[in-house]
Amino acid sequence: MNHPRGMLDDVIHSPVRFSVVAALAAVDRAEFRFVRDTVEVTDSALSKQVTVLENAGYVRVHKVAVGRRTRTSLSLSEEGRTAFEQHVRALRDIASGEAVRPPGDG
Amino acid sequence: MRRDEALDALERAETVGRRAHDRGRWYMLFAVLFSAATFTLTVTIGLFPTTTTIFTAMAVYLVLLTCLITFALRQPVQPRGYGWLHGLAMLGWGAVYGVTLFVGYAFFPEDPAWWVSGAALGTVPPMVAGWLAVRRNRSAA
């Protein structure tokens, strides 16, 4: 038996990144400013966390030119969605006090 | 991580996920307005097929459609499954609208039963898509 904390995803574990991924998991795509306001962080703080998530392959950044401005939106990759779901399962196991068996452990 | 920390994290994810999901509810409003516009257009051009009526109805419809597209493009969130839901809704509506129009003009000119039924049937794909976008799981948390 393992403690479910071993199933937690290191990239998503940070509170801000977890909130960003949770917001994106509920939609197909969200604008950067909407995510910033929803997670309640500054532009620069969100940019840093999004870069970490993007480098991990969990988040995709889309930029579209609208007139003179650039509209930035974010979406969760399939890999990011899977990681988020696994992270949430681990959190639920921790919350319920359950231990988990590693794969292949009969 | 302790149990209370896990519970806090889950609660935070649920809150943030719900906020994001709820911001995608605009698509239901879009579906209702699109359905109303297309129902009115179909019934109008089917039951009153004069050049003036068709021209006026199409002009009003195009203005409404432009407003709806602008409204959609300005939304900060695309609901879960938006791409395929909207694509299927438009394909479904297009098919029903096309059949209603071509078969109606050929075989049921100014027949209220045909045109009202066809117009009503054309609202089904966008309304179902709007409803599905609203009812989908709010988040995995």
Short mmCIF file of C-alpha atoms in Angstrom, two decimals:
data_model
loop_
_atom_site.label_atom_id
_atom_site.label_comp_id
_atom_site.label_asym_id
_atom_site.label_seq_id
_atom_site.Cartn_x
_atom_site.Cartn_y
_atom_site.Cartn_z
CA MET A 1 0.00 0.00 0.00
CA ASN A 2 1.21 3.55 -0.79
CA HIS A 3 0.10 6.84 0.62
CA PRO A 4 -1.93 8.68 -2.04
CA ARG A 5 0.34 11.71 -1.69
CA GLY A 6 2.71 9.78 -3.99
CA MET A 7 0.08 10.16 -6.73
CA LEU A 8 0.05 13.96 -6.48
CA ASP A 9 1.37 15.78 -9.52
CA ASP A 10 4.34 18.01 -8.65
CA VAL A 11 3.56 20.53 -11.39
CA ILE A 12 -0.11 20.94 -10.44
CA HIS A 13 0.53 20.79 -6.70
CA SER A 14 1.21 24.53 -6.36
CA PRO A 15 -2.04 26.26 -5.25
CA VAL A 16 -2.05 28.82 -8.07
CA ARG A 17 -1.26 26.26 -10.77
CA PHE A 18 -3.89 23.91 -9.34
CA SER A 19 -6.49 26.69 -9.50
CA VAL A 20 -5.49 27.58 -13.06
CA VAL A 21 -5.79 23.96 -14.17
CA ALA A 22 -9.10 23.54 -12.28
CA ALA A 23 -10.53 26.57 -14.08
CA LEU A 24 -9.34 25.34 -17.47
CA ALA A 25 -10.63 21.81 -16.80
CA ALA A 26 -14.18 23.19 -16.68
CA VAL A 27 -14.00 24.84 -20.11
CA ASP A 28 -12.52 24.34 -23.57
CA ARG A 29 -10.69 27.64 -23.62
CA ALA A 30 -10.54 30.74 -21.44
CA GLU A 31 -9.02 34.16 -21.93
CA PHE A 32 -5.92 34.99 -19.94
CA ARG A 33 -7.61 37.93 -18.19
CA PHE A 34 -10.59 35.78 -17.20
CA VAL A 35 -8.29 33.16 -15.64
CA ARG A 36 -6.33 35.95 -13.90
CA ASP A 37 -9.53 37.36 -12.37
CA THR A 38 -10.93 33.95 -11.47
CA VAL A 39 -7.76 32.74 -9.77
CA GLU A 40 -7.20 36.22 -8.29
CA VAL A 41 -3.54 36.73 -9.17
CA THR A 42 -1.59 39.42 -11.01
CA ASP A 43 -0.71 39.28 -14.71
CA SER A 44 2.94 38.54 -14.00
CA ALA A 45 2.18 35.85 -11.41
CA LEU A 46 -0.19 34.12 -13.81
CA SER A 47 2.31 34.41 -16.68
CA LYS A 48 4.98 32.66 -14.60
CA GLN A 49 2.68 29.83 -13.58
CA VAL A 50 1.33 29.41 -17.11
CA THR A 51 4.90 29.13 -18.42
CA VAL A 52 5.55 26.29 -15.97
CA LEU A 53 2.34 24.55 -17.03
CA GLU A 54 3.11 25.13 -20.71
CA ASN A 55 6.62 23.71 -20.35
CA ALA A 56 5.13 20.64 -18.69
CA GLY A 57 2.82 20.21 -21.68
CA TYR A 58 -0.31 20.73 -19.56
CA VAL A 59 -1.49 24.07 -20.93
CA ARG A 60 -1.59 25.53 -24.42
CA VAL A 61 -1.33 29.27 -25.01
CA HIS A 62 -3.21 30.75 -27.96
CA LYS A 63 -2.51 34.27 -29.20
CA VAL A 64 -4.78 36.03 -31.68
CA ALA A 65 -4.21 39.55 -32.98
CA VAL A 66 -7.32 41.71 -32.57
CA GLY A 67 -6.59 45.10 -34.11
CA ARG A 68 -3.46 46.42 -32.41
CA ARG A 69 -3.83 44.17 -29.39
CA THR A 70 -3.09 40.52 -28.84
CA ARG A 71 -5.78 38.43 -27.26
CA THR A 72 -4.31 35.57 -25.25
CA SER A 73 -6.32 32.54 -24.25
CA LEU A 74 -5.45 29.30 -22.49
CA SER A 75 -6.60 25.72 -22.82
CA LEU A 76 -5.77 22.45 -21.12
CA SER A 77 -4.03 19.76 -23.16
CA GLU A 78 -5.18 16.13 -22.94
CA GLU A 79 -2.06 15.43 -20.89
CA GLY A 80 -2.97 18.29 -18.56
CA ARG A 81 -6.53 17.04 -18.19
CA THR A 82 -5.34 13.54 -17.34
CA ALA A 83 -2.81 14.90 -14.82
CA PHE A 84 -5.50 17.08 -13.21
CA GLU A 85 -7.93 14.17 -12.91
CA GLN A 86 -5.25 11.97 -11.35
CA HIS A 87 -4.29 14.76 -8.96
CA VAL A 88 -7.91 15.23 -7.93
CA ARG A 89 -8.28 11.47 -7.35
CA ALA A 90 -5.20 11.54 -5.11
CA LEU A 91 -6.62 14.51 -3.19
CA ARG A 92 -9.90 12.69 -2.71
CA ASP A 93 -8.05 9.63 -1.44
CA ILE A 94 -6.11 11.78 1.02
CA ALA A 95 -9.30 13.53 2.08
CA SER A 96 -11.03 10.21 2.67
CA GLY A 97 -8.01 8.75 4.46
CA GLU A 98 -7.56 5.93 1.94
CA ALA A 99 -4.25 4.40 0.93
CA VAL A 100 -3.77 3.31 -2.69
CA ARG A 101 -2.22 0.21 -4.17
CA PRO A 102 0.48 0.81 -6.77
CA PRO A 103 -0.32 -0.55 -10.26
CA GLY A 104 0.50 -4.27 -10.52
CA ASP A 105 0.46 -4.81 -6.79
CA GLY A 106 -1.79 -7.83 -6.43
CA MET B 1 -0.26 16.77 2.62
CA ARG B 2 -2.80 16.57 5.41
CA ARG B 3 -6.47 15.66 5.09
CA ASP B 4 -7.70 19.22 5.75
CA GLU B 5 -5.27 20.58 3.14
CA ALA B 6 -6.61 18.10 0.60
CA LEU B 7 -10.18 19.12 1.40
CA ASP B 8 -9.26 22.80 1.04
CA ALA B 9 -7.63 22.14 -2.33
CA LEU B 10 -10.68 20.19 -3.56
CA GLU B 11 -13.00 22.95 -2.41
CA ARG B 12 -10.87 25.56 -4.18
CA ALA B 13 -10.88 23.53 -7.39
CA GLU B 14 -14.67 23.15 -7.19
CA THR B 15 -15.17 26.89 -6.66
CA VAL B 16 -12.84 27.92 -9.47
CA GLY B 17 -14.22 25.26 -11.81
CA ARG B 18 -17.80 26.34 -11.14
CA ARG B 19 -16.94 29.99 -11.83
CA ALA B 20 -15.32 29.06 -15.14
CA HIS B 21 -18.17 26.76 -16.13
CA ASP B 22 -20.82 29.34 -15.29
CA ARG B 23 -19.07 31.91 -17.49
CA GLY B 24 -19.69 29.53 -20.40
CA ARG B 25 -23.47 29.76 -19.96
CA TRP B 26 -23.60 32.49 -22.58
CA TYR B 27 -23.83 29.71 -25.17
CA MET B 28 -27.35 28.81 -23.98
CA LEU B 29 -28.43 32.43 -24.55
CA PHE B 30 -26.76 32.35 -27.96
CA ALA B 31 -28.66 29.13 -28.80
CA VAL B 32 -32.02 30.58 -27.70
CA LEU B 33 -31.56 33.81 -29.70
CA PHE B 34 -30.24 31.98 -32.75
CA SER B 35 -33.17 29.54 -32.61
CA ALA B 36 -35.71 32.36 -32.29
CA ALA B 37 -34.16 34.25 -35.22
CA THR B 38 -33.99 31.22 -37.49
CA PHE B 39 -37.53 30.10 -36.56
CA THR B 40 -38.91 33.53 -37.44
CA LEU B 41 -36.92 33.69 -40.68
CA THR B 42 -38.05 30.24 -41.85
CA VAL B 43 -41.72 30.85 -41.08
CA THR B 44 -41.66 34.32 -42.65
CA ILE B 45 -40.04 33.36 -45.94
CA GLY B 46 -42.09 30.16 -46.15
CA LEU B 47 -45.53 31.60 -45.52
CA PHE B 48 -45.04 35.00 -47.18
CA PRO B 49 -42.71 34.28 -50.11
CA THR B 50 -42.77 37.68 -51.82
CA THR B 51 -39.55 39.35 -52.93
CA THR B 52 -40.00 42.19 -50.43
CA THR B 53 -40.68 39.86 -47.50
CA ILE B 54 -37.76 37.56 -48.31
CA PHE B 55 -35.37 40.49 -48.81
CA THR B 56 -36.46 42.23 -45.59
CA ALA B 57 -36.42 39.02 -43.53
CA MET B 58 -32.96 38.07 -44.81
CA ALA B 59 -31.60 41.58 -44.11
CA VAL B 60 -32.96 41.58 -40.54
CA TYR B 61 -31.66 38.03 -40.05
CA LEU B 62 -28.16 38.97 -41.24
CA VAL B 63 -28.05 41.92 -38.84
CA LEU B 64 -29.14 39.68 -35.95
CA LEU B 65 -26.62 37.02 -36.98
CA THR B 66 -23.82 39.61 -37.06
CA CYS B 67 -24.79 40.74 -33.55
CA LEU B 68 -24.84 37.13 -32.32
CA ILE B 69 -21.44 36.34 -33.84
CA THR B 70 -19.97 39.52 -32.31
CA PHE B 71 -21.49 38.54 -28.95
CA ALA B 72 -19.96 35.05 -29.22
CA LEU B 73 -16.52 36.33 -30.20
CA ARG B 74 -16.43 38.69 -27.23
CA GLN B 75 -17.00 35.95 -24.65
CA PRO B 76 -13.94 35.17 -22.49
CA VAL B 77 -14.79 31.49 -22.12
CA GLN B 78 -15.64 28.68 -24.52
CA PRO B 79 -17.68 26.01 -22.72
CA ARG B 80 -16.53 22.38 -22.61
CA GLY B 81 -17.04 20.66 -25.93
CA TYR B 82 -17.85 24.00 -27.59
CA GLY B 83 -16.09 23.19 -30.86
CA TRP B 84 -17.88 19.98 -31.71
CA LEU B 85 -21.16 20.99 -30.04
CA HIS B 86 -21.40 24.18 -32.07
CA GLY B 87 -20.18 22.44 -35.24
CA LEU B 88 -22.80 19.68 -34.93
CA ALA B 89 -25.51 22.22 -34.05
CA MET B 90 -24.79 24.27 -37.17
CA LEU B 91 -24.58 21.16 -39.37
CA GLY B 92 -27.88 19.88 -37.99
CA TRP B 93 -29.57 23.25 -38.35
CA GLY B 94 -28.18 23.68 -41.88
CA ALA B 95 -29.49 20.29 -42.97
CA VAL B 96 -32.98 20.86 -41.54
CA TYR B 97 -33.12 24.42 -42.89
CA GLY B 98 -32.02 23.30 -46.36
CA VAL B 99 -34.56 20.47 -46.54
CA THR B 100 -37.34 22.72 -45.19
CA LEU B 101 -36.56 25.39 -47.77
CA PHE B 102 -36.07 23.29 -50.90
CA VAL B 103 -38.77 20.70 -50.26
CA GLY B 104 -41.13 23.39 -48.95
CA TYR B 105 -40.83 25.63 -52.00
CA ALA B 106 -41.18 22.62 -54.32
CA PHE B 107 -44.02 20.70 -52.67
CA PHE B 108 -45.55 22.71 -49.78
CA PRO B 109 -45.62 26.39 -50.79
CA GLU B 110 -47.24 28.51 -48.06
CA ASP B 111 -48.35 25.40 -46.15
CA PRO B 112 -48.27 26.41 -42.46
CA ALA B 113 -48.00 22.81 -41.24
CA TRP B 114 -44.79 22.25 -43.25
CA TRP B 115 -43.12 25.58 -42.59
CA VAL B 116 -43.88 25.85 -38.88
CA SER B 117 -42.84 22.20 -38.33
CA GLY B 118 -39.65 22.69 -40.33
CA ALA B 119 -38.86 25.93 -38.51
CA ALA B 120 -39.45 24.28 -35.12
CA LEU B 121 -37.32 21.26 -36.07
CA GLY B 122 -34.51 23.60 -37.09
CA THR B 123 -34.32 24.97 -33.53
CA VAL B 124 -33.67 21.51 -32.06
CA PRO B 125 -29.92 21.15 -32.91
CA PRO B 126 -28.86 24.55 -31.48
CA MET B 127 -31.10 24.21 -28.42
CA VAL B 128 -29.77 20.72 -27.65
CA ALA B 129 -26.19 22.00 -28.08
CA GLY B 130 -26.89 24.93 -25.74
CA TRP B 131 -28.43 22.64 -23.16
CA LEU B 132 -25.53 20.16 -23.36
CA ALA B 133 -23.00 22.99 -22.93
CA VAL B 134 -24.79 24.14 -19.77
CA ARG B 135 -25.33 20.75 -18.17
CA ARG B 136 -21.87 19.24 -18.72
CA ASN B 137 -19.83 18.42 -15.62
CA ARG B 138 -18.60 21.62 -14.08
CA SER B 139 -15.13 20.26 -13.44
CA ALA B 140 -13.35 17.05 -12.66
CA ALA B 141 -13.01 18.15 -9.05
#
